[in-house]
Amino acid sequence: MRRITHWIDGVKSESTTERWGKVFNPATGQVQAEIPFATDAEIEQTIAVARRAAASWGSASLSARTEVMFSFRHLVHARRDEIASIITAEHGKVHADALGEISRGLENIEFACGLGSHLKGGFSSQVSNGVDVSSLRQPVGVVAGITPFNFPVMVPLWMTANALACGNAMILKPSEKDPSAALLLAELLAEAGLPAGVFNVLQGDGGTVGALLEHPGIDAVSFVGSTPIATSIYSRATAAGKRAQALGGAKNHMVVLPDADLDVAADAAVSAAYGSAGERCMAVSVVVAVGEIADPLVAAIAERMAKLVIGPGDDPASEMGPLITAEHRDKVASYVAGASAEGATVVVDGRDHTFTGDAAEGFFIGTSLIDNVAPGMKVYDEEIFGPVLSVARCDTYAEAIELVNANQYGNGVAIFTRDGGAARQFTFDVTCGMVGVNVPIPVPVATYSFGGWKDSLFGDAHMYGPAGIDFYTRAKVVTTRWPDPATSEVDLGFPKTR
Ligand code: NAD
């Protein structure tokens, strides 16, 4: 059986642990590798290596750091097919979707290549007689990145590109369900010229994360994952005196006003709800149908669902792959099973979809559509994270906005309409961090930052883009006086500018 390694101090490092987990091929249900959960000694060693490396990398010139980012960008782009195949083998998503996440990850490396501009400080001349003030940003030190299974390349790149470019060392703890792509990223960073020890991959589970959170050698923690873990990580990391950002789960609504183009809205709902089997934090999980568009919209979505090809991610004909584990597939199925008893209408039941051959043992489930869903039902209140789309019906725009804003999550939201005024009002009214107007999955490009509101983000630091530069650096302000030697005099008073 293949054994996954760590990546410590610039090389693959075999674990001596006695605690091992399993990495499945979700399309066949077979175990394809074993993953180590780091020992205490391995955690200590990795932190010591990272601390040493941070000291010299943090003072490397901006041009040296930028050069590594350019080379890394080139290598990830050149090897994108190979990386996508690794993602598909362990996550299960179709190859095209894996390529899509790599291209969104590449954006973050490209952003980091502009480091010279991002780290420009400010300068104020002559704030007082003979006194100038300048500001600069310096690396925070050693950053721990803890990432979820659903984007094994894109989410690590959200963190890694800026963290490294800003001069930090990093320890990435990828999801134990699909850890291999992170190891290839580590190899490519080394090939790009990153000094040994600056980027490390430590394999593990929640216990490994706990050890990182409590260790004084970690300065900042970036987390992306589910809300219960995000809230716990944020409080534990900040209680231990670390800078922390923790992005959590979601329940993303797509509001469809009566004047929307029906075909455009139905296409968008299907691709945003069932793409990557609904295992996207920005997936649309609730369509809010306003007024008389509801019946034709539900019919148009159901018609499109029937045509979706579900199969192994490495089959070019497949449009949707399996879920990540059998347990997760069964949990998703339980929401569909309970929906009727909660008062909802199951329009399409994904559990009826049958799979044959190797796929019969894989973690597949068909797509589900559930109408007449409302708050108070589990299918509405909880994040399902699978190919289940709910429809909530509202009579007016005001009811729709009230529904969306009452939800505990506030990651992404979209409105579909031909009315510019209504769309504009929506962007003001809605309490979510990322808003799409006729765009179902409004993931910001890397020159902006990513982050939800409410229980979708703990802490106030959004991820990547300008917010990422701020998170991975500390600000310093320098006040300078070069006194005229002829008039130099001592003033014991409080510092003043006049
Ligand atoms: P998860 O919370 O189970 O795991 C995320 C990471 O936390 C993994 O590396 C895991 O090993 C670690 N972990 C698990 N249990 C832990 C514990 N008790 N203590 C400390 N660490 C622990 O999430 P997942 O199932 O891998 O990913 C899916 C979730 O991530 C969904 O809720 C999804 O919405 C969310 N997500 C959010 C975003 C976002 O940007 N907001 C992006 C992607 C995924």
Coordinates of C-alpha atoms and ligand atoms in Angstrom, one line a residue:
M1 CA 0.0 0.0 0.0
R2 CA 1.3 3.5 -0.9
R3 CA 2.3 5.5 2.1
I4 CA 1.9 9.3 2.0
T5 CA 4.8 11.3 3.4
H6 CA 5.3 14.6 5.0
W7 CA 7.4 17.3 3.3
I8 CA 9.9 18.7 5.9
D9 CA 12.9 20.9 5.3
G10 CA 12.8 20.5 1.5
V11 CA 12.4 16.7 1.2
K12 CA 9.8 14.0 1.5
S13 CA 9.9 12.7 5.0
E14 CA 8.5 9.3 6.0
S15 CA 6.6 9.3 9.2
T16 CA 7.4 7.0 12.2
T17 CA 3.9 7.3 13.5
E18 CA 1.7 4.5 14.6
R19 CA -1.5 6.4 13.8
W20 CA -2.5 6.0 10.1
G21 CA -5.6 7.0 8.2
K22 CA -6.9 5.8 4.8
V23 CA -7.1 7.7 1.5
F24 CA -9.8 6.4 -0.7
N25 CA -10.5 6.5 -4.4
P26 CA -14.1 7.9 -4.2
A27 CA -15.0 6.6 -7.6
T28 CA -14.3 3.0 -6.7
G29 CA -14.5 3.0 -2.9
Q30 CA -11.0 1.4 -2.8
V31 CA -8.4 2.4 -0.3
Q32 CA -5.5 3.7 -2.4
A33 CA -3.0 5.0 0.2
E34 CA -2.3 5.3 3.9
I35 CA -1.8 8.7 5.5
P36 CA 0.3 9.3 8.6
F37 CA -1.0 11.5 11.5
A38 CA 2.2 13.3 12.6
T39 CA 3.9 12.4 15.8
D40 CA 4.7 15.0 18.5
A41 CA 8.3 14.8 17.5
E42 CA 7.5 15.4 13.8
I43 CA 5.5 18.4 14.7
E44 CA 8.3 19.8 16.9
Q45 CA 10.9 19.1 14.2
T46 CA 8.7 20.8 11.5
I47 CA 8.1 23.9 13.6
A48 CA 11.9 24.2 14.4
V49 CA 12.8 23.9 10.7
A50 CA 10.2 26.5 9.7
R51 CA 11.4 29.0 12.4
R52 CA 14.9 28.7 11.2
A53 CA 13.9 29.1 7.6
A54 CA 11.6 32.1 8.3
A55 CA 14.5 34.1 9.8
S56 CA 16.5 34.1 6.5
W57 CA 13.6 34.0 4.0
G58 CA 11.9 37.0 5.7
S59 CA 15.0 39.1 5.0
A60 CA 15.5 37.8 1.4
S61 CA 15.1 40.6 -1.2
L62 CA 11.7 41.3 -2.7
S63 CA 13.1 40.5 -6.1
A64 CA 14.4 37.1 -4.9
R65 CA 11.0 36.2 -3.4
T66 CA 9.2 37.5 -6.5
E67 CA 11.4 35.4 -8.8
V68 CA 10.4 32.2 -6.9
M69 CA 6.7 33.1 -7.3
F70 CA 7.2 33.6 -11.1
S71 CA 8.9 30.2 -11.4
F72 CA 6.3 28.5 -9.2
R73 CA 3.5 30.0 -11.4
H74 CA 5.2 28.7 -14.5
L75 CA 5.6 25.1 -13.0
V76 CA 2.1 24.8 -11.7
H77 CA 0.7 25.9 -15.0
A78 CA 3.0 23.6 -17.0
R79 CA 2.0 20.6 -14.8
R80 CA -1.7 21.4 -14.4
D81 CA -2.9 18.2 -16.0
E82 CA -0.9 16.1 -13.7
I83 CA -2.0 18.0 -10.7
A84 CA -5.6 17.8 -11.8
S85 CA -5.3 14.0 -12.2
I86 CA -4.1 13.8 -8.6
I87 CA -7.0 15.9 -7.4
T88 CA -9.5 13.7 -9.3
A89 CA -8.0 10.4 -8.0
E90 CA -8.4 11.5 -4.3
H91 CA -11.2 14.0 -4.3
G92 CA -13.3 12.5 -7.1
K93 CA -14.2 15.7 -8.9
V94 CA -14.2 15.6 -12.7
H95 CA -10.9 16.5 -14.5
A96 CA -12.3 19.7 -16.0
D97 CA -13.4 20.9 -12.5
A98 CA -10.0 20.0 -11.1
L99 CA -8.4 22.1 -13.9
G100 CA -10.8 24.9 -12.9
E101 CA -9.6 25.0 -9.3
I102 CA -6.0 25.0 -10.4
S103 CA -6.6 28.0 -12.7
R104 CA -8.3 29.9 -9.8
G105 CA -5.3 28.9 -7.6
L106 CA -2.9 30.2 -10.2
E107 CA -4.5 33.6 -10.0
N108 CA -3.3 33.8 -6.4
I109 CA 0.3 33.0 -7.4
E110 CA 0.0 35.7 -10.1
F111 CA -1.2 38.2 -7.5
A112 CA 1.7 37.3 -5.3
C113 CA 4.1 38.0 -8.2
G114 CA 3.1 41.7 -7.7
L115 CA 4.7 41.7 -4.3
G116 CA 6.8 44.7 -5.1
S117 CA 3.7 46.8 -5.4
H118 CA 1.8 45.2 -2.6
L119 CA 4.5 45.8 0.0
K120 CA 5.0 49.5 -0.9
G121 CA 4.9 51.5 2.3
G122 CA 3.9 55.1 2.9
F123 CA 6.0 58.1 3.5
S124 CA 5.1 61.5 5.0
S125 CA 7.7 64.1 4.8
Q126 CA 8.2 66.9 7.3
V127 CA 5.3 65.9 9.7
S128 CA 7.0 68.1 12.2
N129 CA 10.2 70.2 11.9
G130 CA 12.9 67.8 10.7
V131 CA 10.6 64.8 11.2
D132 CA 9.5 62.3 8.6
V133 CA 7.3 59.2 9.0
S134 CA 7.3 56.0 7.0
S135 CA 5.5 52.7 7.2
L136 CA 6.5 49.2 6.3
R137 CA 5.2 45.7 6.5
Q138 CA 7.2 42.8 7.7
P139 CA 6.4 39.0 7.8
V140 CA 4.6 37.6 10.8
G141 CA 7.0 34.6 11.0
V142 CA 5.6 31.0 10.8
V143 CA 2.1 30.5 9.4
A144 CA 0.0 27.3 9.8
G145 CA -2.4 26.7 7.0
I146 CA -5.2 24.2 7.7
T147 CA -7.3 23.3 4.6
P148 CA -10.4 21.4 3.7
F149 CA -10.9 18.4 1.4
N150 CA -13.0 20.1 -1.2
F151 CA -10.3 22.3 -2.9
P152 CA -7.0 20.4 -2.3
V153 CA -5.0 22.9 -4.5
M154 CA -6.9 26.1 -4.7
V155 CA -7.4 26.7 -1.0
P156 CA -3.8 25.9 -0.1
L157 CA -2.8 28.4 -2.8
W158 CA -5.1 31.0 -1.4
M159 CA -2.8 31.0 1.6
T160 CA 0.6 29.8 0.4
A161 CA 1.2 32.3 -2.4
N162 CA 0.8 35.4 -0.3
A163 CA 2.2 33.9 2.9
L164 CA 5.5 32.9 1.2
A165 CA 5.7 36.0 -1.0
C166 CA 5.4 38.2 2.2
G167 CA 8.5 36.4 3.6
N168 CA 6.9 33.9 6.0
A169 CA 7.6 30.2 6.4
M170 CA 4.6 28.0 6.3
I171 CA 3.4 24.6 7.6
L172 CA 0.5 23.3 5.6
K173 CA -1.8 20.7 7.1
P174 CA -3.9 19.6 4.2
S175 CA -7.1 17.5 4.5
E176 CA -6.3 13.9 5.4
K177 CA -8.8 12.9 2.7
D178 CA -6.8 14.1 -0.3
P179 CA -3.3 15.1 0.8
S180 CA -1.2 14.2 -2.3
A181 CA -1.6 17.4 -4.4
A182 CA -0.1 19.4 -1.5
L183 CA 3.0 17.3 -1.7
L184 CA 3.4 18.0 -5.5
L185 CA 3.0 21.8 -4.7
A186 CA 5.8 21.4 -2.2
E187 CA 8.0 19.8 -4.9
L188 CA 7.2 22.5 -7.4
L189 CA 8.1 25.2 -4.8
A190 CA 11.4 23.6 -4.2
E191 CA 12.0 23.4 -8.0
A192 CA 11.1 27.0 -8.3
G193 CA 14.0 27.9 -5.9
L194 CA 12.2 28.2 -2.5
P195 CA 14.8 27.5 0.2
A196 CA 14.4 24.3 2.2
G197 CA 12.2 24.6 5.3
V198 CA 10.2 27.7 4.1
F199 CA 7.3 25.5 3.0
N200 CA 6.5 22.3 4.8
V201 CA 3.6 19.8 4.6
L202 CA 2.6 18.1 7.8
Q203 CA 0.0 15.3 7.4
G204 CA -2.5 14.8 10.2
D205 CA -5.9 15.1 11.7
G206 CA -7.6 17.3 14.3
G207 CA -5.0 16.2 16.9
T208 CA -2.2 17.5 14.7
V209 CA -4.0 20.8 14.3
G210 CA -4.5 21.1 18.0
A211 CA -0.7 20.7 18.6
L212 CA 0.0 23.5 16.0
L213 CA -2.6 25.8 17.6
E214 CA -1.0 25.5 21.0
H215 CA 2.6 25.7 20.0
P216 CA 4.4 29.0 20.7
G217 CA 6.4 28.6 17.5
I218 CA 3.4 29.3 15.3
D219 CA 2.6 33.0 14.8
A220 CA -0.5 32.9 12.6
V221 CA -3.2 30.5 11.6
S222 CA -5.2 30.4 8.4
F223 CA -8.1 27.9 8.5
V224 CA -10.7 27.0 5.9
G225 CA -13.3 24.2 6.7
S226 CA -16.6 23.6 8.4
T227 CA -18.2 26.1 10.8
P228 CA -18.0 24.1 14.0
I229 CA -14.2 23.5 13.5
A230 CA -13.7 27.1 12.3
T231 CA -15.2 28.7 15.4
S232 CA -13.2 26.3 17.6
I233 CA -9.9 27.0 15.7
Y234 CA -10.4 30.8 15.9
S235 CA -11.0 30.8 19.7
R236 CA -8.2 28.4 20.4
A237 CA -5.7 30.2 18.2
T238 CA -6.5 33.6 19.5
A239 CA -6.5 32.4 23.1
A240 CA -3.0 31.2 22.4
G241 CA -2.1 34.7 21.3
K242 CA -1.9 34.0 17.5
R243 CA -3.2 36.0 14.6
A244 CA -6.1 33.9 13.2
Q245 CA -8.6 33.8 10.3
A246 CA -11.1 30.9 10.1
L247 CA -13.4 30.5 7.2
G248 CA -16.4 28.3 7.7
G249 CA -19.3 26.7 6.0
A250 CA -22.1 28.1 4.0
K251 CA -25.7 28.0 2.8
N252 CA -25.7 30.0 -0.4
H253 CA -28.9 31.4 -1.8
M254 CA -29.7 32.3 -5.3
V255 CA -32.7 34.7 -5.5
V256 CA -34.6 34.6 -8.8
L257 CA -36.9 37.5 -9.4
P258 CA -40.0 37.1 -11.6
D259 CA -38.4 39.1 -14.5
A260 CA -35.3 36.9 -14.7
D261 CA -34.4 35.0 -17.9
L262 CA -35.7 31.5 -17.0
D263 CA -33.2 29.6 -19.1
V264 CA -30.2 31.6 -17.8
A265 CA -31.4 31.1 -14.2
A266 CA -32.0 27.4 -14.6
D267 CA -28.6 26.8 -16.3
A268 CA -26.9 28.7 -13.5
A269 CA -28.8 26.9 -10.7
V270 CA -27.9 23.5 -12.1
S271 CA -24.2 24.2 -12.6
A272 CA -23.8 26.0 -9.3
A273 CA -25.7 23.4 -7.3
Y274 CA -24.4 20.2 -8.8
G275 CA -20.9 21.2 -10.1
S276 CA -18.3 19.3 -8.1
A277 CA -21.2 17.3 -6.6
G278 CA -22.2 20.3 -4.5
E279 CA -19.0 20.1 -2.5
R280 CA -18.1 23.7 -2.9
C281 CA -18.3 26.3 -0.2
M282 CA -19.8 28.7 -2.8
A283 CA -22.2 26.1 -4.3
V284 CA -25.8 27.3 -4.6
S285 CA -27.8 25.2 -2.1
V286 CA -31.1 27.2 -2.0
V287 CA -32.9 28.8 -4.9
V288 CA -35.3 31.5 -3.7
A289 CA -38.0 31.7 -6.3
V290 CA -39.9 35.0 -6.1
G291 CA -43.5 35.1 -7.4
E292 CA -44.8 33.2 -10.4
I293 CA -41.4 32.1 -11.7
A294 CA -41.3 29.3 -9.2
D295 CA -43.2 26.6 -11.1
P296 CA -41.5 27.0 -14.5
L297 CA -38.1 27.4 -12.8
V298 CA -38.5 24.1 -10.8
A299 CA -39.5 22.4 -14.1
A300 CA -36.6 23.8 -16.0
I301 CA -34.1 22.8 -13.4
A302 CA -35.5 19.2 -13.2
E303 CA -35.4 18.9 -17.0
R304 CA -31.7 19.8 -17.0
M305 CA -30.9 17.5 -14.1
A306 CA -32.1 14.5 -16.1
K307 CA -29.4 15.2 -18.7
L308 CA -26.4 15.3 -16.3
V309 CA -23.8 12.6 -16.7
I310 CA -22.7 11.3 -13.3
G311 CA -19.6 9.0 -13.3
P312 CA -15.9 8.7 -12.5
G313 CA -14.0 12.0 -12.6
D314 CA -11.4 10.6 -14.9
D315 CA -14.0 9.7 -17.6
P316 CA -14.2 12.7 -20.0
A317 CA -17.9 12.1 -20.4
S318 CA -18.6 12.7 -16.7
E319 CA -20.0 16.0 -15.6
M320 CA -20.3 15.1 -11.9
G321 CA -18.3 12.7 -9.8
P322 CA -18.7 10.9 -6.5
L323 CA -18.8 12.4 -3.0
I324 CA -15.7 12.3 -0.8
T325 CA -16.5 9.4 1.5
A326 CA -19.2 6.8 2.0
E327 CA -20.1 8.4 5.4
H328 CA -20.6 11.8 3.7
R329 CA -22.7 10.3 0.9
D330 CA -24.9 8.6 3.5
K331 CA -25.3 11.8 5.4
V332 CA -26.3 13.7 2.3
A333 CA -28.8 10.9 1.5
S334 CA -30.3 11.3 5.0
Y335 CA -31.3 14.9 4.3
V336 CA -33.2 13.8 1.2
A337 CA -34.8 10.9 3.1
G338 CA -36.1 13.2 5.8
A339 CA -37.3 16.1 3.6
S340 CA -40.9 14.9 3.0
A341 CA -41.5 14.3 6.6
E342 CA -40.4 17.9 7.3
G343 CA -43.0 19.1 4.9
A344 CA -40.9 19.7 1.8
T345 CA -41.6 18.2 -1.7
V346 CA -39.0 15.9 -3.1
V347 CA -39.1 16.7 -6.9
V348 CA -36.1 14.6 -7.8
D349 CA -34.6 12.0 -5.4
G350 CA -30.9 11.4 -6.1
R351 CA -31.0 8.2 -4.1
D352 CA -32.9 6.6 -7.0
H353 CA -30.0 6.9 -9.3
T354 CA -28.3 3.5 -9.7
F355 CA -24.6 3.0 -10.5
T356 CA -23.0 -0.1 -12.0
G357 CA -19.5 -1.6 -12.4
D358 CA -16.8 -0.1 -10.3
A359 CA -19.0 2.9 -9.6
A360 CA -21.4 0.6 -7.7
E361 CA -18.8 0.5 -4.9
G362 CA -17.9 4.2 -5.3
F363 CA -19.3 7.0 -3.2
F364 CA -21.8 8.2 -5.8
I365 CA -25.3 9.6 -5.3
G366 CA -27.6 11.2 -7.9
T367 CA -28.7 14.8 -7.8
S368 CA -31.7 15.8 -5.7
L369 CA -34.2 18.7 -6.0
I370 CA -36.4 19.6 -3.1
D371 CA -39.2 22.2 -3.3
N372 CA -41.2 24.1 -0.7
V373 CA -38.3 24.2 1.7
A374 CA -38.4 26.6 4.7
P375 CA -36.5 27.6 7.8
G376 CA -36.9 25.1 10.6
M377 CA -36.4 22.1 8.3
K378 CA -33.0 20.4 8.6
V379 CA -32.7 20.3 4.9
Y380 CA -32.8 24.1 5.0
D381 CA -31.0 24.9 8.2
E382 CA -27.9 22.7 7.8
E383 CA -25.1 22.8 5.3
I384 CA -25.6 19.6 3.3
F385 CA -22.5 19.9 1.1
G386 CA -23.7 17.6 -1.6
P387 CA -25.8 17.5 -4.8
V388 CA -29.0 18.6 -3.2
L389 CA -30.7 21.8 -4.3
S390 CA -33.6 23.2 -2.2
V391 CA -36.2 25.7 -3.5
A392 CA -37.8 28.2 -1.1
R393 CA -40.8 30.1 -2.5
C394 CA -41.4 33.8 -1.6
D395 CA -44.1 36.2 -2.8
T396 CA -42.0 39.3 -2.7
Y397 CA -38.5 40.7 -2.9
A398 CA -38.8 41.8 0.7
E399 CA -39.6 38.3 1.9
A400 CA -36.7 36.9 -0.1
I401 CA -34.2 39.3 1.4
E402 CA -35.6 38.6 4.9
L403 CA -35.1 34.9 4.4
V404 CA -31.5 35.2 3.2
N405 CA -30.5 37.7 5.9
A406 CA -32.0 35.5 8.7
N407 CA -29.7 32.6 7.7
Q408 CA -26.8 31.9 10.0
Y409 CA -24.4 31.8 7.1
G410 CA -23.3 34.7 4.9
N411 CA -20.8 33.4 2.4
G412 CA -22.0 33.9 -1.1
V413 CA -25.4 34.9 -2.5
A414 CA -26.7 35.7 -6.0
I415 CA -29.6 37.5 -7.6
F416 CA -31.0 36.8 -11.0
T417 CA -33.0 39.6 -12.6
R418 CA -33.1 42.0 -15.6
D419 CA -33.9 44.9 -13.3
G420 CA -30.7 46.9 -12.6
G421 CA -32.3 48.9 -9.8
A422 CA -33.5 45.8 -8.0
A423 CA -30.1 44.1 -8.3
R424 CA -28.3 47.3 -7.1
Q425 CA -30.7 47.4 -4.0
F426 CA -30.0 43.8 -3.3
T427 CA -26.2 44.3 -3.2
F428 CA -26.8 46.9 -0.5
D429 CA -29.5 45.0 1.5
V430 CA -28.0 41.5 1.7
T431 CA -25.8 40.4 4.6
C432 CA -23.3 38.2 2.8
G433 CA -19.7 38.8 2.0
M434 CA -19.7 37.9 -1.7
V435 CA -22.6 38.9 -4.0
G436 CA -23.3 37.8 -7.6
V437 CA -25.6 39.7 -10.0
N438 CA -26.6 37.1 -12.6
V439 CA -23.4 35.3 -11.5
P440 CA -24.2 32.2 -9.4
I441 CA -20.8 31.6 -7.8
P442 CA -19.2 35.0 -7.2
V443 CA -15.8 33.9 -6.0
P444 CA -13.8 37.2 -6.2
V445 CA -10.7 37.3 -8.5
A446 CA -7.4 37.3 -6.7
T447 CA -7.0 41.1 -6.8
Y448 CA -10.0 41.3 -4.4
S449 CA -10.3 39.2 -1.2
F450 CA -12.5 36.3 -0.3
G451 CA -14.6 36.1 2.8
G452 CA -18.1 35.6 4.1
W453 CA -20.0 37.2 6.9
K454 CA -21.8 35.8 10.0
D455 CA -20.9 32.1 10.7
S456 CA -19.0 31.8 7.4
L457 CA -16.0 33.6 8.8
F458 CA -14.5 34.0 12.2
G459 CA -12.1 36.9 12.7
D460 CA -12.1 39.9 10.5
A461 CA -9.4 39.0 8.0
H462 CA -10.6 37.9 4.6
M463 CA -8.5 35.5 2.6
Y464 CA -6.1 36.3 -0.3
G465 CA -5.8 39.5 -2.3
P466 CA -5.0 42.7 -0.4
A467 CA -6.5 41.3 2.8
G468 CA -4.0 38.3 2.5
I469 CA -1.1 40.7 2.3
D470 CA -2.3 42.5 5.4
F471 CA -2.8 39.2 7.3
Y472 CA 0.6 37.8 6.5
T473 CA 2.5 40.9 7.5
R474 CA 2.8 43.2 10.5
A475 CA 2.7 46.9 10.1
K476 CA 5.5 49.1 11.5
V477 CA 5.6 52.9 11.5
V478 CA 9.0 54.6 11.7
T479 CA 9.3 58.2 12.8
T480 CA 12.6 59.7 11.9
R481 CA 14.4 62.9 12.8
W482 CA 17.8 64.0 11.5
P483 CA 18.3 67.0 13.6
D484 CA 20.3 69.9 12.3
P485 CA 23.5 69.6 14.4
A486 CA 23.7 73.3 14.8
T487 CA 20.3 73.6 16.5
S488 CA 19.9 70.2 18.2
E489 CA 18.2 70.5 21.6
V490 CA 16.6 68.1 24.1
D491 CA 12.8 68.3 24.6
L492 CA 11.4 66.2 27.5
G493 CA 7.7 67.0 26.6
F494 CA 5.1 64.6 25.1
P495 CA 5.8 64.0 21.3
K496 CA 3.9 66.6 19.3
T497 CA 3.7 67.6 15.7
R498 CA 3.4 71.4 16.1
Ligands
NAD1 P1 -13.5 20.1 8.1 O1 -13.8 21.2 9.0 O2 -13.9 18.7 8.5 O3 -11.9 19.9 8.0 C1 -11.1 21.0 7.6 C2 -9.7 20.8 8.2 O4 -9.7 20.8 9.6 C3 -9.0 19.5 7.8 O5 -7.6 19.8 7.5 C4 -9.2 18.7 9.0 O6 -8.1 17.7 9.2 C5 -9.1 19.6 10.1 N1 -9.9 19.2 11.3 C6 -10.9 18.3 11.3 N2 -11.4 18.1 12.6 C7 -10.6 19.0 13.4 C8 -10.7 19.3 14.8 N3 -11.5 18.7 15.6 N4 -9.8 20.2 15.2 C9 -8.9 20.8 14.4 N5 -8.9 20.5 13.1 C10 -9.7 19.7 12.5 O7 -13.9 20.5 6.7 P2 -14.0 19.6 5.4 O8 -15.0 18.5 5.5 O9 -12.6 19.1 5.0 O10 -14.4 20.6 4.3 C11 -15.7 21.0 4.0 C12 -16.1 22.2 4.8 O11 -15.3 23.3 4.5 C13 -17.5 22.7 4.4 O12 -18.2 23.1 5.6 C14 -17.3 23.9 3.5 O13 -18.3 24.8 3.4 C15 -16.1 24.5 4.1 N6 -15.3 25.3 3.2 C16 -15.4 26.6 3.4 C17 -14.7 27.5 2.5 C18 -14.8 29.0 2.7 O14 -14.0 29.6 2.0 N7 -15.6 29.5 3.5 C19 -14.0 26.9 1.4 C20 -13.9 25.5 1.3 C21 -14.6 24.7 2.2

